[in-house]
CSV table of C-alpha atoms and ligand atoms in Angstrom, one decimal:
chain,number,residue,atom,x,y,z
A,1,MET,CA,0.0,0.0,0.0
A,2,ARG,CA,1.6,3.2,-1.1
A,3,ILE,CA,1.1,6.5,-2.9
A,4,ALA,CA,3.9,8.4,-4.7
A,5,SER,CA,3.5,11.9,-6.3
A,6,THR,CA,5.8,14.2,-8.2
A,7,TRP,CA,7.6,17.1,-6.4
A,8,SER,CA,7.7,18.0,-2.7
A,9,PHE,CA,4.2,19.6,-2.7
A,10,GLY,CA,3.0,16.0,-3.4
A,11,LEU,CA,3.3,15.4,0.4
A,12,ARG,CA,0.1,17.2,1.0
A,13,ALA,CA,-1.6,15.7,-2.1
A,14,ASN,CA,-0.7,12.3,-0.7
A,15,ASP,CA,-2.2,13.2,2.7
A,16,ALA,CA,-5.4,14.1,1.0
A,17,ALA,CA,-5.5,10.8,-0.9
A,18,TRP,CA,-4.4,8.5,2.0
A,19,PRO,CA,-7.8,7.6,3.4
A,20,HIS,CA,-8.8,6.3,0.0
A,21,VAL,CA,-5.5,4.4,-0.4
A,22,GLU,CA,-6.2,2.7,3.0
A,23,ALA,CA,-9.8,2.0,2.0
A,24,GLY,CA,-8.8,0.3,-1.2
A,25,ARG,CA,-10.2,3.0,-3.5
A,26,ALA,CA,-7.3,3.6,-5.8
A,27,LEU,CA,-9.2,5.8,-8.3
A,28,ASP,CA,-10.6,8.0,-5.5
A,29,ALA,CA,-7.1,8.3,-4.2
A,30,VAL,CA,-5.7,9.5,-7.5
A,31,GLU,CA,-8.6,11.9,-8.0
A,32,ALA,CA,-8.2,13.3,-4.4
A,33,ALA,CA,-4.4,13.8,-4.8
A,34,CYS,CA,-4.8,15.6,-8.1
A,35,ALA,CA,-7.8,17.6,-7.0
A,36,TRP,CA,-5.8,18.8,-3.9
A,37,ALA,CA,-3.1,20.2,-6.2
A,38,ASP,CA,-5.7,21.7,-8.5
A,39,SER,CA,-7.4,23.5,-5.7
A,40,ALA,CA,-4.5,24.5,-3.4
A,41,PRO,CA,-4.1,28.2,-3.6
A,42,ASP,CA,-0.4,27.9,-2.9
A,43,VAL,CA,0.3,25.5,-5.8
A,44,ASP,CA,0.1,27.5,-8.9
A,45,SER,CA,1.3,25.0,-11.4
A,46,VAL,CA,-2.1,23.2,-11.8
A,47,GLY,CA,-5.7,24.2,-11.5
A,48,TYR,CA,-6.7,27.5,-9.9
A,49,GLY,CA,-3.8,29.8,-9.9
A,50,GLY,CA,-2.1,28.2,-12.9
A,51,LEU,CA,-0.4,30.7,-15.2
A,52,PRO,CA,-2.4,31.3,-18.4
A,53,ASP,CA,-1.4,30.8,-22.0
A,54,SER,CA,-0.2,33.7,-24.1
A,55,SER,CA,-3.8,34.8,-24.7
A,56,GLY,CA,-4.3,35.2,-20.9
A,57,ARG,CA,-6.6,32.2,-20.5
A,58,VAL,CA,-5.8,29.2,-18.3
A,59,SER,CA,-6.3,25.7,-19.8
A,60,LEU,CA,-6.0,22.5,-17.9
A,61,ASP,CA,-5.1,19.0,-19.0
A,62,GLY,CA,-5.2,15.7,-17.1
A,63,CYS,CA,-5.7,11.9,-17.3
A,64,MET,CA,-6.3,8.8,-15.2
A,65,MET,CA,-5.4,5.2,-15.9
A,66,LEU,CA,-6.0,1.8,-14.5
A,67,SER,CA,-5.0,-0.4,-17.5
A,68,PRO,CA,-4.8,-0.1,-21.3
A,69,ALA,CA,-8.6,-0.9,-21.4
A,70,ARG,CA,-9.4,1.6,-18.7
A,71,CYS,CA,-8.1,5.1,-19.1
A,72,GLY,CA,-9.5,8.6,-19.7
A,73,SER,CA,-8.1,12.0,-20.6
A,74,VAL,CA,-9.1,15.6,-21.2
A,75,ALA,CA,-7.1,18.5,-22.6
A,76,GLY,CA,-7.7,22.2,-22.9
A,77,LEU,CA,-10.4,22.6,-20.2
A,78,ARG,CA,-11.1,26.3,-19.7
A,79,ARG,CA,-14.0,26.2,-17.3
A,80,HIS,CA,-13.5,23.2,-15.1
A,81,LEU,CA,-10.9,22.9,-12.4
A,82,HIS,CA,-10.3,19.2,-12.0
A,83,PRO,CA,-9.2,17.6,-15.3
A,84,VAL,CA,-8.7,14.2,-13.6
A,85,SER,CA,-12.3,14.1,-12.4
A,86,VAL,CA,-13.5,14.9,-15.9
A,87,ALA,CA,-11.1,12.3,-17.3
A,88,ARG,CA,-12.6,9.7,-14.9
A,89,LYS,CA,-16.0,10.5,-16.4
A,90,VAL,CA,-14.7,10.0,-19.9
A,91,MET,CA,-13.2,6.6,-18.7
A,92,GLU,CA,-16.3,5.5,-16.9
A,93,SER,CA,-19.1,6.7,-19.1
A,94,THR,CA,-17.9,6.8,-22.7
A,95,GLN,CA,-16.4,4.4,-25.2
A,96,HIS,CA,-13.6,7.0,-25.7
A,97,VAL,CA,-10.3,7.8,-24.1
A,98,MET,CA,-9.8,11.5,-24.7
A,99,LEU,CA,-11.9,14.6,-25.1
A,100,VAL,CA,-10.4,18.0,-25.9
A,101,GLY,CA,-11.3,21.7,-25.9
A,102,PRO,CA,-14.7,23.3,-25.6
A,103,ASP,CA,-16.4,20.0,-26.1
A,104,ALA,CA,-14.6,18.6,-23.1
A,105,ASP,CA,-15.9,21.4,-21.0
A,106,LEU,CA,-19.4,20.8,-22.4
A,107,PHE,CA,-19.0,17.1,-21.5
A,108,ALA,CA,-18.2,18.1,-18.0
A,109,ASP,CA,-21.3,20.4,-17.9
A,110,GLU,CA,-23.4,17.5,-19.1
A,111,HIS,CA,-22.1,15.3,-16.3
A,112,GLY,CA,-23.0,17.8,-13.6
A,113,ILE,CA,-19.5,19.1,-12.9
A,114,ALA,CA,-19.8,22.7,-11.9
A,115,GLN,CA,-17.7,25.2,-13.8
A,116,GLU,CA,-15.2,27.3,-11.9
A,117,GLU,CA,-13.0,30.3,-12.4
A,118,LEU,CA,-9.5,29.2,-13.3
A,119,LEU,CA,-7.5,32.4,-13.5
A,120,SER,CA,-6.5,33.7,-10.0
A,121,PRO,CA,-5.9,37.4,-9.5
A,122,GLU,CA,-2.2,36.7,-8.9
A,123,ALA,CA,-1.9,34.7,-12.1
A,124,ARG,CA,-3.7,37.5,-14.0
A,125,ALA,CA,-1.3,40.1,-12.5
A,126,ALA,CA,1.7,37.9,-13.6
A,127,TYR,CA,0.2,37.7,-17.1
A,128,GLU,CA,-0.2,41.5,-17.3
A,129,LYS,CA,3.4,41.9,-16.0
A,130,TRP,CA,4.6,39.5,-18.7
A,131,LEU,CA,2.7,41.4,-21.3
A,132,ARG,CA,4.2,44.7,-20.1
A,133,GLU,CA,7.7,43.5,-19.7
A,134,GLY,CA,7.9,41.0,-22.4
A,135,GLY,CA,9.4,37.6,-22.1
A,136,VAL,CA,9.0,34.2,-23.4
A,137,VAL,CA,5.9,32.9,-25.0
A,138,ASP,CA,6.7,29.2,-24.6
A,139,GLN,CA,9.4,28.6,-22.1
A,140,SER,CA,9.9,25.1,-23.3
A,141,ARG,CA,11.3,26.4,-26.6
A,142,ASP,CA,13.1,29.5,-25.4
A,143,ARG,CA,16.5,29.5,-23.9
A,144,ALA,CA,16.0,32.8,-22.2
A,145,GLY,CA,12.6,32.1,-20.8
A,146,ALA,CA,13.0,30.1,-17.7
A,147,PRO,CA,14.3,32.7,-15.3
A,148,ALA,CA,11.7,35.2,-16.4
A,149,ALA,CA,9.0,32.6,-15.9
A,150,HIS,CA,10.3,31.8,-12.4
A,151,ALA,CA,10.1,35.4,-11.4
A,152,LEU,CA,6.6,35.7,-12.5
A,153,ARG,CA,5.2,32.8,-10.5
A,154,PRO,CA,3.8,34.6,-7.5
A,155,VAL,CA,2.2,31.7,-5.7
A,156,ASP,CA,5.2,29.4,-6.1
A,157,ARG,CA,7.4,31.9,-4.5
A,158,ARG,CA,5.5,31.3,-1.3
A,159,HIS,CA,6.6,27.7,-1.2
A,160,GLY,CA,9.9,28.7,0.2
A,161,GLU,CA,8.7,31.5,2.3
A,162,ASP,CA,6.4,29.8,4.8
A,163,GLY,CA,7.5,26.3,4.3
A,164,ARG,CA,4.0,25.0,4.6
A,165,LEU,CA,4.5,22.5,1.8
A,166,PHE,CA,7.6,21.0,3.2
A,167,GLY,CA,6.9,20.2,6.8
A,168,GLY,CA,8.1,23.6,8.1
A,169,GLY,CA,11.3,23.7,6.0
A,170,ALA,CA,11.9,25.9,3.0
A,171,LEU,CA,11.7,24.5,-0.5
A,172,PRO,CA,15.2,23.3,-1.2
A,173,ALA,CA,17.0,25.7,-3.6
A,174,ASP,CA,17.7,23.0,-6.2
A,175,GLU,CA,14.0,22.2,-6.4
A,176,ALA,CA,12.9,25.8,-6.3
A,177,ARG,CA,14.9,26.1,-9.5
A,178,TRP,CA,12.2,24.0,-11.2
A,179,ARG,CA,9.2,25.5,-9.6
A,180,HIS,CA,7.6,26.2,-12.9
A,181,HIS,CA,7.5,22.4,-13.5
A,182,ASP,CA,5.2,21.2,-10.8
A,183,THR,CA,2.6,19.2,-12.6
A,184,ILE,CA,1.2,16.5,-10.3
A,185,GLY,CA,1.6,12.9,-11.4
A,186,CYS,CA,0.6,10.3,-8.9
A,187,LEU,CA,0.8,6.5,-8.7
A,188,VAL,CA,-1.2,4.5,-6.2
A,189,LEU,CA,-1.1,0.9,-5.0
A,190,ASP,CA,-4.1,0.7,-2.7
A,191,ALA,CA,-5.0,-1.7,0.2
A,192,ALA,CA,-6.8,-4.0,-2.2
A,193,GLY,CA,-3.7,-4.2,-4.5
A,194,VAL,CA,-5.2,-2.1,-7.3
A,195,LEU,CA,-2.6,0.1,-9.2
A,196,ALA,CA,-3.8,3.4,-10.7
A,197,GLY,CA,-2.3,6.7,-11.8
A,198,GLY,CA,-3.3,10.2,-12.6
A,199,CYS,CA,-1.7,13.4,-13.9
A,200,SER,CA,-2.9,17.0,-13.8
A,201,THR,CA,-1.4,20.2,-15.2
A,202,SER,CA,-1.9,23.7,-16.4
A,203,GLY,CA,0.9,23.1,-18.9
A,204,THR,CA,3.8,25.5,-19.4
A,205,PRO,CA,3.4,29.2,-18.5
A,206,PHE,CA,2.3,31.5,-21.4
A,207,LYS,CA,2.2,28.6,-23.8
A,208,THR,CA,0.8,29.0,-27.3
A,209,PRO,CA,-3.0,28.6,-27.1
A,210,GLY,CA,-4.0,25.1,-28.0
A,211,ARG,CA,-0.7,23.6,-26.9
A,212,VAL,CA,-1.0,20.3,-25.1
A,213,GLY,CA,2.0,18.7,-23.4
A,214,ASP,CA,2.7,15.2,-22.2
A,215,SER,CA,0.5,15.2,-19.1
A,216,PRO,CA,-2.9,14.2,-20.5
A,217,ILE,CA,-1.5,11.9,-23.2
A,218,ILE,CA,-1.7,8.2,-22.3
A,219,GLY,CA,1.8,6.8,-22.7
A,220,HIS,CA,3.5,10.1,-22.4
A,221,GLY,CA,2.7,11.8,-19.1
A,222,LEU,CA,1.1,8.6,-17.6
A,223,TYR,CA,1.0,4.9,-18.3
A,224,VAL,CA,-0.3,2.0,-16.1
A,225,ASP,CA,-0.3,-1.7,-16.9
A,226,PRO,CA,-1.7,-3.7,-13.9
A,227,GLU,CA,0.5,-6.7,-14.8
A,228,VAL,CA,3.7,-4.6,-14.9
A,229,GLY,CA,3.5,-1.2,-13.1
A,230,GLY,CA,3.0,2.4,-13.7
A,231,ALA,CA,4.9,5.5,-14.6
A,232,THR,CA,4.3,9.3,-14.7
A,233,ALA,CA,6.3,12.2,-15.8
A,234,THR,CA,6.8,15.9,-15.2
A,235,GLY,CA,8.9,18.6,-16.8
A,236,THR,CA,9.2,20.0,-20.3
A,237,GLY,CA,6.4,18.1,-22.1
A,238,GLU,CA,7.9,18.4,-25.5
A,239,LEU,CA,10.9,16.4,-24.4
A,240,ILE,CA,8.8,13.7,-22.7
A,241,MET,CA,6.4,13.4,-25.7
A,242,GLY,CA,9.2,12.8,-28.2
A,243,VAL,CA,10.2,9.6,-26.4
A,244,CYS,CA,6.7,8.4,-25.3
A,245,GLY,CA,8.2,8.7,-21.8
A,246,ALA,CA,5.8,6.9,-19.4
A,247,PHE,CA,5.2,4.1,-21.8
A,248,LEU,CA,9.0,3.7,-22.3
A,249,VAL,CA,9.4,3.3,-18.5
A,250,VAL,CA,6.6,0.7,-18.2
A,251,GLU,CA,7.9,-1.2,-21.3
A,252,ALA,CA,11.4,-1.4,-19.7
A,253,MET,CA,9.8,-3.0,-16.7
A,254,ARG,CA,7.9,-5.4,-18.9
A,255,ARG,CA,11.2,-6.5,-20.4
A,256,GLY,CA,12.5,-7.3,-16.9
A,257,ALA,CA,14.1,-4.0,-15.7
A,258,GLY,CA,13.6,-3.0,-12.1
A,259,VAL,CA,12.0,0.4,-11.3
A,260,GLU,CA,15.4,2.0,-10.9
A,261,ASP,CA,16.7,0.8,-14.3
A,262,ALA,CA,13.5,1.6,-16.0
A,263,VAL,CA,13.4,5.3,-15.0
A,264,ARG,CA,17.1,5.6,-15.7
A,265,GLU,CA,16.5,4.4,-19.2
A,266,ALA,CA,13.9,7.0,-19.9
A,267,ALA,CA,16.1,9.9,-18.5
A,268,VAL,CA,19.1,8.7,-20.5
A,269,ARG,CA,16.9,8.5,-23.7
A,270,ILE,CA,15.9,12.1,-23.3
A,271,ALA,CA,19.4,13.2,-22.6
A,272,ARG,CA,20.5,11.5,-25.8
A,273,SER,CA,17.6,12.6,-28.0
A,274,TYR,CA,17.7,16.3,-27.8
A,275,ALA,CA,19.9,19.3,-28.0
A,276,LEU,CA,19.1,20.2,-24.4
A,277,GLU,CA,18.9,23.8,-23.1
A,278,ALA,CA,19.7,24.9,-19.6
A,279,HIS,CA,16.1,25.3,-18.6
A,280,HIS,CA,15.1,21.8,-19.7
A,281,GLN,CA,14.1,19.4,-17.0
A,282,ALA,CA,12.2,16.2,-17.0
A,283,ALA,CA,11.6,13.5,-14.4
A,284,PHE,CA,10.0,10.1,-14.4
A,285,LEU,CA,8.4,8.3,-11.4
A,286,ALA,CA,7.7,4.6,-11.6
A,287,MET,CA,5.9,2.1,-9.3
A,288,ASP,CA,6.1,-1.6,-10.0
A,289,ARG,CA,3.4,-4.2,-9.4
A,290,ARG,CA,4.6,-4.7,-5.8
A,291,GLY,CA,4.7,-1.0,-5.0
A,292,ASN,CA,8.4,-0.5,-5.3
A,293,ILE,CA,9.1,3.1,-6.5
A,294,ALA,CA,12.0,5.0,-8.1
A,295,ALA,CA,12.4,8.3,-9.9
A,296,ALA,CA,15.1,9.6,-12.3
A,297,ALA,CA,15.5,13.2,-13.6
A,298,LEU,CA,17.4,14.9,-16.3
A,299,ARG,CA,18.9,17.5,-13.9
A,300,PRO,CA,19.2,17.8,-10.1
A,301,GLY,CA,16.3,19.3,-8.1
A,302,TYR,CA,13.5,16.8,-8.6
A,303,ARG,CA,11.9,15.1,-5.6
A,304,THR,CA,9.2,12.5,-5.1
A,305,SER,CA,6.7,12.6,-2.3
A,306,VAL,CA,5.8,9.2,-0.8
A,307,ARG,CA,3.3,8.0,1.8
A,308,ASP,CA,3.0,4.4,3.0
A,309,SER,CA,2.7,2.5,6.2
A,310,ASP,CA,6.1,3.9,7.2
A,311,GLY,CA,4.8,7.4,7.0
A,312,ALA,CA,5.3,10.4,4.7
A,313,ARG,CA,8.6,11.5,3.2
A,314,THR,CA,10.3,12.9,0.2
A,315,ALA,CA,12.7,10.8,-1.8
A,316,GLU,CA,15.7,11.8,-4.0
A,317,PRO,CA,15.8,10.4,-7.6
A,318,VAL,CA,18.0,7.3,-8.0
A,319,PHE,CA,19.6,8.8,-11.1
A,320,VAL,CA,20.3,12.3,-12.5
A,321,ALA,CA,21.3,12.2,-16.2
A,322,ILE,CA,23.1,15.6,-16.2
A,323,PRO,CA,24.5,16.4,-12.8
A,324,ASP,CA,25.4,20.1,-12.1
B,401,LIG,N1,4.8,18.3,-18.2
B,401,LIG,C1,3.9,19.5,-18.2
B,401,LIG,C2,3.6,19.9,-19.6
B,401,LIG,O1,4.5,20.0,-20.4
B,401,LIG,C3,4.5,20.7,-17.5
B,401,LIG,C4,5.3,20.4,-16.2
B,401,LIG,O2,5.4,19.3,-15.7
B,401,LIG,O3,5.7,21.4,-15.6
B,401,LIG,O4,2.5,20.4,-19.8
């Protein structure tokens, strides 16, 4: 029985999900962890408070997966706060896997999910500042963009100031460096032995409208095979998508690799596949069928949050492809 989520803020997401993990409700656990991150006013990478695209509008992506036959996904929600909850409805009540754009919002309306405001006053102010002062439109493709985007993330800055996300301690400087990459991906092995995963994001700050990254794409930001294990990803989506990251990790496990070797393989594949820029980061988190976990990252500063019968903790990646 275990839950593991990306980044240090995942500690609190795991806490929100834990009663469901213990009760053997893996899907509810995944939904609760992702919904916590969507709603938390002090996590601005996903959900309410997420930075908008270059048109000033927030769009949210997410997915959920139990097995190849049971998965759901949505991308480009502009009126609903919890993409993983909408993705669950797609999985449970349609013959499809993925819905996108305004029709995905309409689908959520039809399923009784209330619409909510996604753009926080702080995110709007950050957007206006970005418009005034210029900067990068899509940080994943612009060498100069990452520092500017860091400076513009008002809510993330609070991570290190009051330490609420980190058990009273400040966000470690090496992780603060990547605070614009704090998509939540989570993997659960519940008390009944059911494995499930979910992933939720607002994407990259000031992205081109319509851009979808790895997070809601089955096999890229998330993949779960109940016979093998699961994997999720965070970081520059364009890097993860080019190597089918989460699927790559799970397939390595299927071929016999342990969790550590599987995540290492994916990080190495990214390091070898691109002309990387200084602001590029990517990390993979894997959980095998028995609940063993490991993570690997492209660069230092990524952490995993874990909760199990031994308590809650953060864990360092087992492998960093490009050490400082
Ligand atoms: N992977 C997400 C995306 O590209 C962003 C992130 O993890 O920060 O949309």
